[in-house]
Structure formats: structure tokens, C-alpha cells
Coordinates of C-alpha atoms and ligand atoms in Angstrom, one line a residue:
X1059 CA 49.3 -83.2 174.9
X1060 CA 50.1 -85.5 178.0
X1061 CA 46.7 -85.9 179.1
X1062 CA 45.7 -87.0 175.5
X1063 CA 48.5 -89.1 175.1
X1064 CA 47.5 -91.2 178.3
X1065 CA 44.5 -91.5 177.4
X1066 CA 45.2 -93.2 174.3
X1067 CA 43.3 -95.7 172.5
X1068 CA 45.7 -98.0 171.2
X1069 CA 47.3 -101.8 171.8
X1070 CA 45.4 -104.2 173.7
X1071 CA 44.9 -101.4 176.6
X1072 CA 44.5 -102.7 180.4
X1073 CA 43.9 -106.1 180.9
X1074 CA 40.7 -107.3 182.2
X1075 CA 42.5 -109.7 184.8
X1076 CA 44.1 -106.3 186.2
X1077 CA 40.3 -104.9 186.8
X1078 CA 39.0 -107.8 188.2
X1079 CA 41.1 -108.4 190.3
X1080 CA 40.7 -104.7 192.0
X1081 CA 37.2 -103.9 191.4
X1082 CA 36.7 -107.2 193.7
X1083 CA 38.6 -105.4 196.5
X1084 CA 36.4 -102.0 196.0
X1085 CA 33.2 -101.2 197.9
X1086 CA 31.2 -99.6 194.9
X1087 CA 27.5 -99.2 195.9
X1088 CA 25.5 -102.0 194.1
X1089 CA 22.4 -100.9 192.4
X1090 CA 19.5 -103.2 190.8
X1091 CA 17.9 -102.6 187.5
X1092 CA 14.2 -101.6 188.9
X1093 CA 16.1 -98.9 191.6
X1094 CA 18.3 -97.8 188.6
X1095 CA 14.7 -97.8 186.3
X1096 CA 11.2 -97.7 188.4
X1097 CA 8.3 -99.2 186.9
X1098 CA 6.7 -96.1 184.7
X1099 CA 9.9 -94.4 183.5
X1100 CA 11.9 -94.9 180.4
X1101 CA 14.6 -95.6 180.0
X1102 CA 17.0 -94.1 177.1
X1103 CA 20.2 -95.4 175.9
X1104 CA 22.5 -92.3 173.6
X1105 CA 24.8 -94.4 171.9
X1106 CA 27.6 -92.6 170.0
X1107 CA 28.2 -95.7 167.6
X1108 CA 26.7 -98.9 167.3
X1109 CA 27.8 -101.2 169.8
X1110 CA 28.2 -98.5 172.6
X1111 CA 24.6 -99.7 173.6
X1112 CA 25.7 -103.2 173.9
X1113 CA 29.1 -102.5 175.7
X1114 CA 28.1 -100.1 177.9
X1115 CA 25.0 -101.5 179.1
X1116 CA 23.7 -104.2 177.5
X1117 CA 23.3 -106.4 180.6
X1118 CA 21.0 -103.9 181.7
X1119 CA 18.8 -103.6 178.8
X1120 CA 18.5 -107.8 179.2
X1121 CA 17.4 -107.7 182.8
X1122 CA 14.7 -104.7 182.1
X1123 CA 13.5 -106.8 178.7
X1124 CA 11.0 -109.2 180.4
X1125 CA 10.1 -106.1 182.9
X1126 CA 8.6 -104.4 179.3
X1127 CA 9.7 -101.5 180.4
X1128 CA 9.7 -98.4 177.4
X1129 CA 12.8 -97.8 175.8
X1130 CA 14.4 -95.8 173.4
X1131 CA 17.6 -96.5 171.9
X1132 CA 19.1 -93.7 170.0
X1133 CA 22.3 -94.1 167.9
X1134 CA 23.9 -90.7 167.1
X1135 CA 26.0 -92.2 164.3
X1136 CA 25.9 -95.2 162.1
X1137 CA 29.8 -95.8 163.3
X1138 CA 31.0 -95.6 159.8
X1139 CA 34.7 -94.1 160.4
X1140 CA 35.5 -97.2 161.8
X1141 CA 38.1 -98.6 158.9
X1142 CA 39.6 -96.3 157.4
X1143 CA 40.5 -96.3 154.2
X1144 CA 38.9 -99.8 153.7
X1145 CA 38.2 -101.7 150.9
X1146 CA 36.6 -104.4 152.8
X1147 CA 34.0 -101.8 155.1
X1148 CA 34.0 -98.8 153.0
X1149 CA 31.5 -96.6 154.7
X1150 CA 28.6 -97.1 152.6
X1151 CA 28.6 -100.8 153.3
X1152 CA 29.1 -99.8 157.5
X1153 CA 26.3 -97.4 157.0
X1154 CA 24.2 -100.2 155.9
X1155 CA 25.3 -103.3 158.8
X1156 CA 26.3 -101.7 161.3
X1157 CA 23.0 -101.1 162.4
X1158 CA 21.6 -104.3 161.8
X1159 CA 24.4 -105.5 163.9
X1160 CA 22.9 -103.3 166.6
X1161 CA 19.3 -104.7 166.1
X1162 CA 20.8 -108.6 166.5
X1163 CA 22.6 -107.6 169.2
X1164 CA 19.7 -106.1 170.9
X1165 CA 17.0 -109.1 170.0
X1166 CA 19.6 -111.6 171.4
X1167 CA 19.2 -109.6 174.3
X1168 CA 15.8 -110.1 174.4
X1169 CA 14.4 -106.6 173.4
X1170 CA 11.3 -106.2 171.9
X1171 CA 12.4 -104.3 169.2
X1172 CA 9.8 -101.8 167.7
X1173 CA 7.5 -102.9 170.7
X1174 CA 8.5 -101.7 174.0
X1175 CA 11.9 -101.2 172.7
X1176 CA 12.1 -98.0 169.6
X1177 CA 15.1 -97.0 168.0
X1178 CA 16.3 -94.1 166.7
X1179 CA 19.0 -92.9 164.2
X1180 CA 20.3 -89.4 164.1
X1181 CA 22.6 -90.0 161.4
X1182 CA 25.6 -87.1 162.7
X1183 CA 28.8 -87.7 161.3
X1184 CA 31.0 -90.3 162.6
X1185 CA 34.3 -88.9 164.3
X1186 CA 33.0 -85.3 163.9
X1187 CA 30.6 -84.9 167.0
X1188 CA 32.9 -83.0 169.1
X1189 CA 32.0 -80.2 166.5
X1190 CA 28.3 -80.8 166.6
X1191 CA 27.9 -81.3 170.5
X1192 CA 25.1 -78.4 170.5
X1193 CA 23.5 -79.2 168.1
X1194 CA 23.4 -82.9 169.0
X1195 CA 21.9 -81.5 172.7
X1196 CA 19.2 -79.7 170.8
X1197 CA 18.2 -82.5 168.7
X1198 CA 18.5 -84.6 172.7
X1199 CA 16.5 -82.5 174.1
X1200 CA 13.9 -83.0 171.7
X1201 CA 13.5 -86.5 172.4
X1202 CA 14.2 -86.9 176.0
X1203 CA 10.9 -86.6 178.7
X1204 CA 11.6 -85.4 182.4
X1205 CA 11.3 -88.8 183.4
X1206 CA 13.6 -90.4 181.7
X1207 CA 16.7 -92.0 182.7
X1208 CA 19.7 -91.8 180.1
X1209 CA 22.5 -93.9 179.9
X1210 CA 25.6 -92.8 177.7
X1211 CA 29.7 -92.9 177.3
X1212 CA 31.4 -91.1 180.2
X1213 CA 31.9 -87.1 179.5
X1214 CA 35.9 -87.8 179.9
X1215 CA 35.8 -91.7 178.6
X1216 CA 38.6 -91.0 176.1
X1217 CA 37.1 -90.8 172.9
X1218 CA 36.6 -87.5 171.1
X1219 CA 33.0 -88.8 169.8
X1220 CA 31.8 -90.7 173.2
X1221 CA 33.0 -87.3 175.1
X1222 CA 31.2 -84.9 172.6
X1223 CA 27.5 -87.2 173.2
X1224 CA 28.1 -87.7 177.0
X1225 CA 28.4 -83.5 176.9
X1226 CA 25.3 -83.6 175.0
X1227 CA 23.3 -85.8 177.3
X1228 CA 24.3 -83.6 180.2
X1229 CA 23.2 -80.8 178.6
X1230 CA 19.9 -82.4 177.4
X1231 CA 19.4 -84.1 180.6
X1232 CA 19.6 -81.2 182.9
X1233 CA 17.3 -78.9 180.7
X1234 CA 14.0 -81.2 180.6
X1235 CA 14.9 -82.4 184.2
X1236 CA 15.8 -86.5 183.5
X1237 CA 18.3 -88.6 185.3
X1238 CA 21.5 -88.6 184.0
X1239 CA 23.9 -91.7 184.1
X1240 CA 27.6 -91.9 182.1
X1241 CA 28.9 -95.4 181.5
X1242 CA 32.9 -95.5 180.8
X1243 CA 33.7 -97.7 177.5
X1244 CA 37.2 -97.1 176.9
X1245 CA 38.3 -95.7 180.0
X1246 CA 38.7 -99.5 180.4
X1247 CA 41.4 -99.5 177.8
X1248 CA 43.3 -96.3 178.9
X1249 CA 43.0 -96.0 182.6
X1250 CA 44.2 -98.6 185.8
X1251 CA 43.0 -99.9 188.9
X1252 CA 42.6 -96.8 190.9
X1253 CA 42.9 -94.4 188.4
X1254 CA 42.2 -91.4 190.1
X1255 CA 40.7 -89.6 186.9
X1256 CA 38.0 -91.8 187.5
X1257 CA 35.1 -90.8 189.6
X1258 CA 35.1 -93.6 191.6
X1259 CA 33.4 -92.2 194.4
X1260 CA 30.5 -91.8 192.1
X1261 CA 30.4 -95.6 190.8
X1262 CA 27.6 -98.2 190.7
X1263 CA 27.5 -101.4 190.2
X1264 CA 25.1 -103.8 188.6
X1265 CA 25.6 -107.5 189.3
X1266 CA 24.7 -109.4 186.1
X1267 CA 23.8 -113.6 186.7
X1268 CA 25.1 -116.4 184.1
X1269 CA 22.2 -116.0 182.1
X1270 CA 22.2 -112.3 181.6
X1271 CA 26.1 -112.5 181.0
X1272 CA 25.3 -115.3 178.3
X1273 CA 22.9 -113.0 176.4
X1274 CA 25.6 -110.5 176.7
X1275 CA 28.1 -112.3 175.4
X1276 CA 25.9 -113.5 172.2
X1277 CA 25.2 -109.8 171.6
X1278 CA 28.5 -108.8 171.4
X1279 CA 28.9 -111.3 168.8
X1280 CA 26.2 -109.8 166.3
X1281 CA 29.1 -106.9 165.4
X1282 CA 31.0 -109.0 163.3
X1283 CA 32.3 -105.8 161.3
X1284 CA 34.1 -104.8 164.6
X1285 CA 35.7 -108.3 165.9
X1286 CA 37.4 -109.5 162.4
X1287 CA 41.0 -108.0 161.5
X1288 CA 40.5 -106.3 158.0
X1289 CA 42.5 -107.5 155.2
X1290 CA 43.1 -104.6 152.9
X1291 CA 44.4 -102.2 155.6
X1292 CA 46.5 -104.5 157.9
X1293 CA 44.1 -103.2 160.8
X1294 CA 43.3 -105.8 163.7
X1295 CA 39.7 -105.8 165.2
X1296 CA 38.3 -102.6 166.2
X1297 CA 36.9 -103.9 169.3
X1298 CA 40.0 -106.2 170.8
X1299 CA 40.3 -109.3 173.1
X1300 CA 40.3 -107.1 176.1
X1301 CA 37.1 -105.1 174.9
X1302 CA 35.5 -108.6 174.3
X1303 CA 36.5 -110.1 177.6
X1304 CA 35.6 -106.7 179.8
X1305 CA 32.3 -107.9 178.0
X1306 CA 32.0 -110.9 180.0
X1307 CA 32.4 -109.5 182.9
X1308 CA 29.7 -110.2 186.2
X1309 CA 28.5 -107.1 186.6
X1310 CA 28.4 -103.4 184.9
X1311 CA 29.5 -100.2 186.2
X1312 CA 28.1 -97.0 185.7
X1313 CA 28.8 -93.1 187.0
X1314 CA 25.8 -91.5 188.7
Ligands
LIG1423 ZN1 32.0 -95.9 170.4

């Protein structure tokens, strides 16, 4: 499968330098956070594991927090496939932190969590969602309001469980009417500067300040299950350097 096989999720992937350096020379339409989410709608983040919330567009979600606008967070699973075989994070103990990792994150970035901000857990399967895509669109569609804006992973972003929810949302989306927007994660790792498997023609861009980038950056730090190599398998961090660094970065890109 060549198209799987470049896609692949493995080594350090593209290096953040390499992006930088062309999505400076790029004119992608910039966007502000009260365009992207008027005053009066919701807006709803579909994360297939915990941490896609934070990644994809946690500089976002700091810039509408003092704004109090509504939002719901949902987290389709509680990430726990994410070591393998682990004696360190066997799955019962990722079932229990990793979201409380998500909650950190999401207070350092200044959500009012269980006020303006709600969460919800669907508890599907972790690495399995590609099976349950309708099912996870039915349970979607039960949440989601025609005004709502949804953010989620990129339909084609790479990873069999961040392609199976950004299905669902479409599906969801476009049967109770709300705004759709995909947000590539690892398309970062797999993909280059001007990748043309990448819709850039359909890219925003959200500038983030020091100060938005700072809480960010903290965020990403409350997933301490996902930045530490484990011991008892040999693995190295799930998320890597390059993940961490792209996490840094000035501004956030989404797909309209
Ligand atoms: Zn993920």
C-alpha cells in the first residue's frame, strides 16, 4: 500500500524548521478567533484522543476563553492504545490520566472547565474507530446544534482513528446544518512543504501572540504520559520533539 506507507507515522517525521520556513512564503488566508466563532455560537472540539484538543487547536480555545464563549469538548476515546504492551501505562491506568491530562491542559489554557467550557467522554475504543465511524456520527449528531462550529483531525490526516472521527464530524456536521472545520495533526509528521495531498487551497490561518503560544506551550506539558520514553517496552515518546516544537509554533492552521 504506497499511499499508506507515505503516510506513515514513524521517526521524528518532517521537521518543523522545514514548515516554517515555507508556510512563511505561503499566502494562506488569515482568520481571527471571533470570524472563525461569532459571539452566540458554540464552538465544539471532537477529539479522537486526548491531546488532539490541545494540538490541533488549543491556541484557539485560549483566545475564545476570556470571550466565555460555550464550548463543548468531546473526547471519543480515552487514548488508551497508546503503549502497547506496557507495564508502565497499561490501559487501565491511561484510562484513568489521560483525561486528567486533558483537563490540566485545558485549565492552563484558561478554560472554564464545567462553566462555559463542558466536556464530554464517549468512551469508543481506542484504535478501533474506523470500524465504528457510523455509529460514532450518530452518537455526533446527537450532540451537535445547527450552530455550531466543530473543529476535528483532518478526514485524510494519516491516522486510522483521526480519519474515522473527521468522517464522523462530516457526516454529523452536514446533517444538523453546523460548520465544519478539519485541523491536520499528523499530516505534519508525514507530509512536506507543498505536499499536494494537502488542501492547501482550503487553509486558514490563525496568528497566535506570545502569550497565547506560552499557554500553549504549558498545555502541552500537562500530557506527561505522552512526552516520557517508556521503560518496559523500549518505546520513545508518543508525541516527539517535532510534535512538541510544531506546538510552539505562531499561529494554527486549519481546513475550511
Ligand atoms: Zn490522536
Amino acid at each position: 500500500m504506497a499511499v499508506a506507507a507515505a503516510r506513515a507515522i514513524e521517526g521524528l517525521g518532517t521537521t518543523e524548521d522545514a514548515w516554517l520556513g515555507w508556510l512563511d512564503t505561503q499566502a494562506i488566508t488569515p482568520v481571527g478567533a471571533t470570524s472563525l466563532v461569532p459571539e452566540g455560537r458554540r464552538v465544539v472540539i471532537v477529539a479522537p484522543h486526548p491531546d488532539d484538543e490541545v494540538l490541533a487547536v488549543g491556541g484557539l480555545l485560549a483566545q475564545l476563553a476570556p470571550l466565555s464563549r460555550e464550548m463543548l469538548i468531546v473526547a471519543v476515546t480515552d487514548g488508551t492504545a497508546s503503549h502497547p504492551a506496557s507495564t508502565v501505562w497499561p490501559a487501565q491506568r491511561l484510562a484513568q490520566e489521560r483525561p486528567l491530562e486533558s483537563r490540566r491542559a485545558w485549565e492552563r489554557l484558561g478554560l472554564d472547565v464545567d462553566g462555559s467550557a463542558h466536556a464530554v467522554r464517549l468512551g469508543f475504543a481506542d484504535g478501533g474507530l474506523r470500524a465504528s465511524c457510523g455509529l460514532l456520527a450518530r452518537t455526533l449528531s446527537a450532540l451537535l446544534r445547527p450552530t455550531d462550529v466543530v473543529f476535528t483531525t483532518w478526514r485524510h490526516d494519516g491516522h486510522p482513528d483521526h480519519e474515522a472521527t473527521g468522517q464522523a464530524c462530516a457526516a454529523a456536521a452536514a446533517c444538523c446544518g453546523a460548520r465544519l472545520i478539519e485541523v491536520p495533526v499528523w499530516a505534519w509528521h508525514w507530509a512536506e512543504p507543498g505536499d499536494a495531498r494537502l488542501p492547501w487551497h482550503r487553509a486558514m490561518r490563525l496568528a497566535l501572540d506570545p502569550a497565547i503560544r506560552q499557554m500553549k506551550r504549558t498545555s502541552v506539558e500537562a500530557f506527561a504520559s505522552q512526552l516520557v520514553a517508556d521503560p518496559s517496552t523500549g518505546a520513545g515518546p508518543i508525541l516527539r520533539s517535532t510534535t512538541v516544537q510544531r506546538a510552539h509554533r505562531p499561529f494554527e492552521i486549519y481546513f475550511s
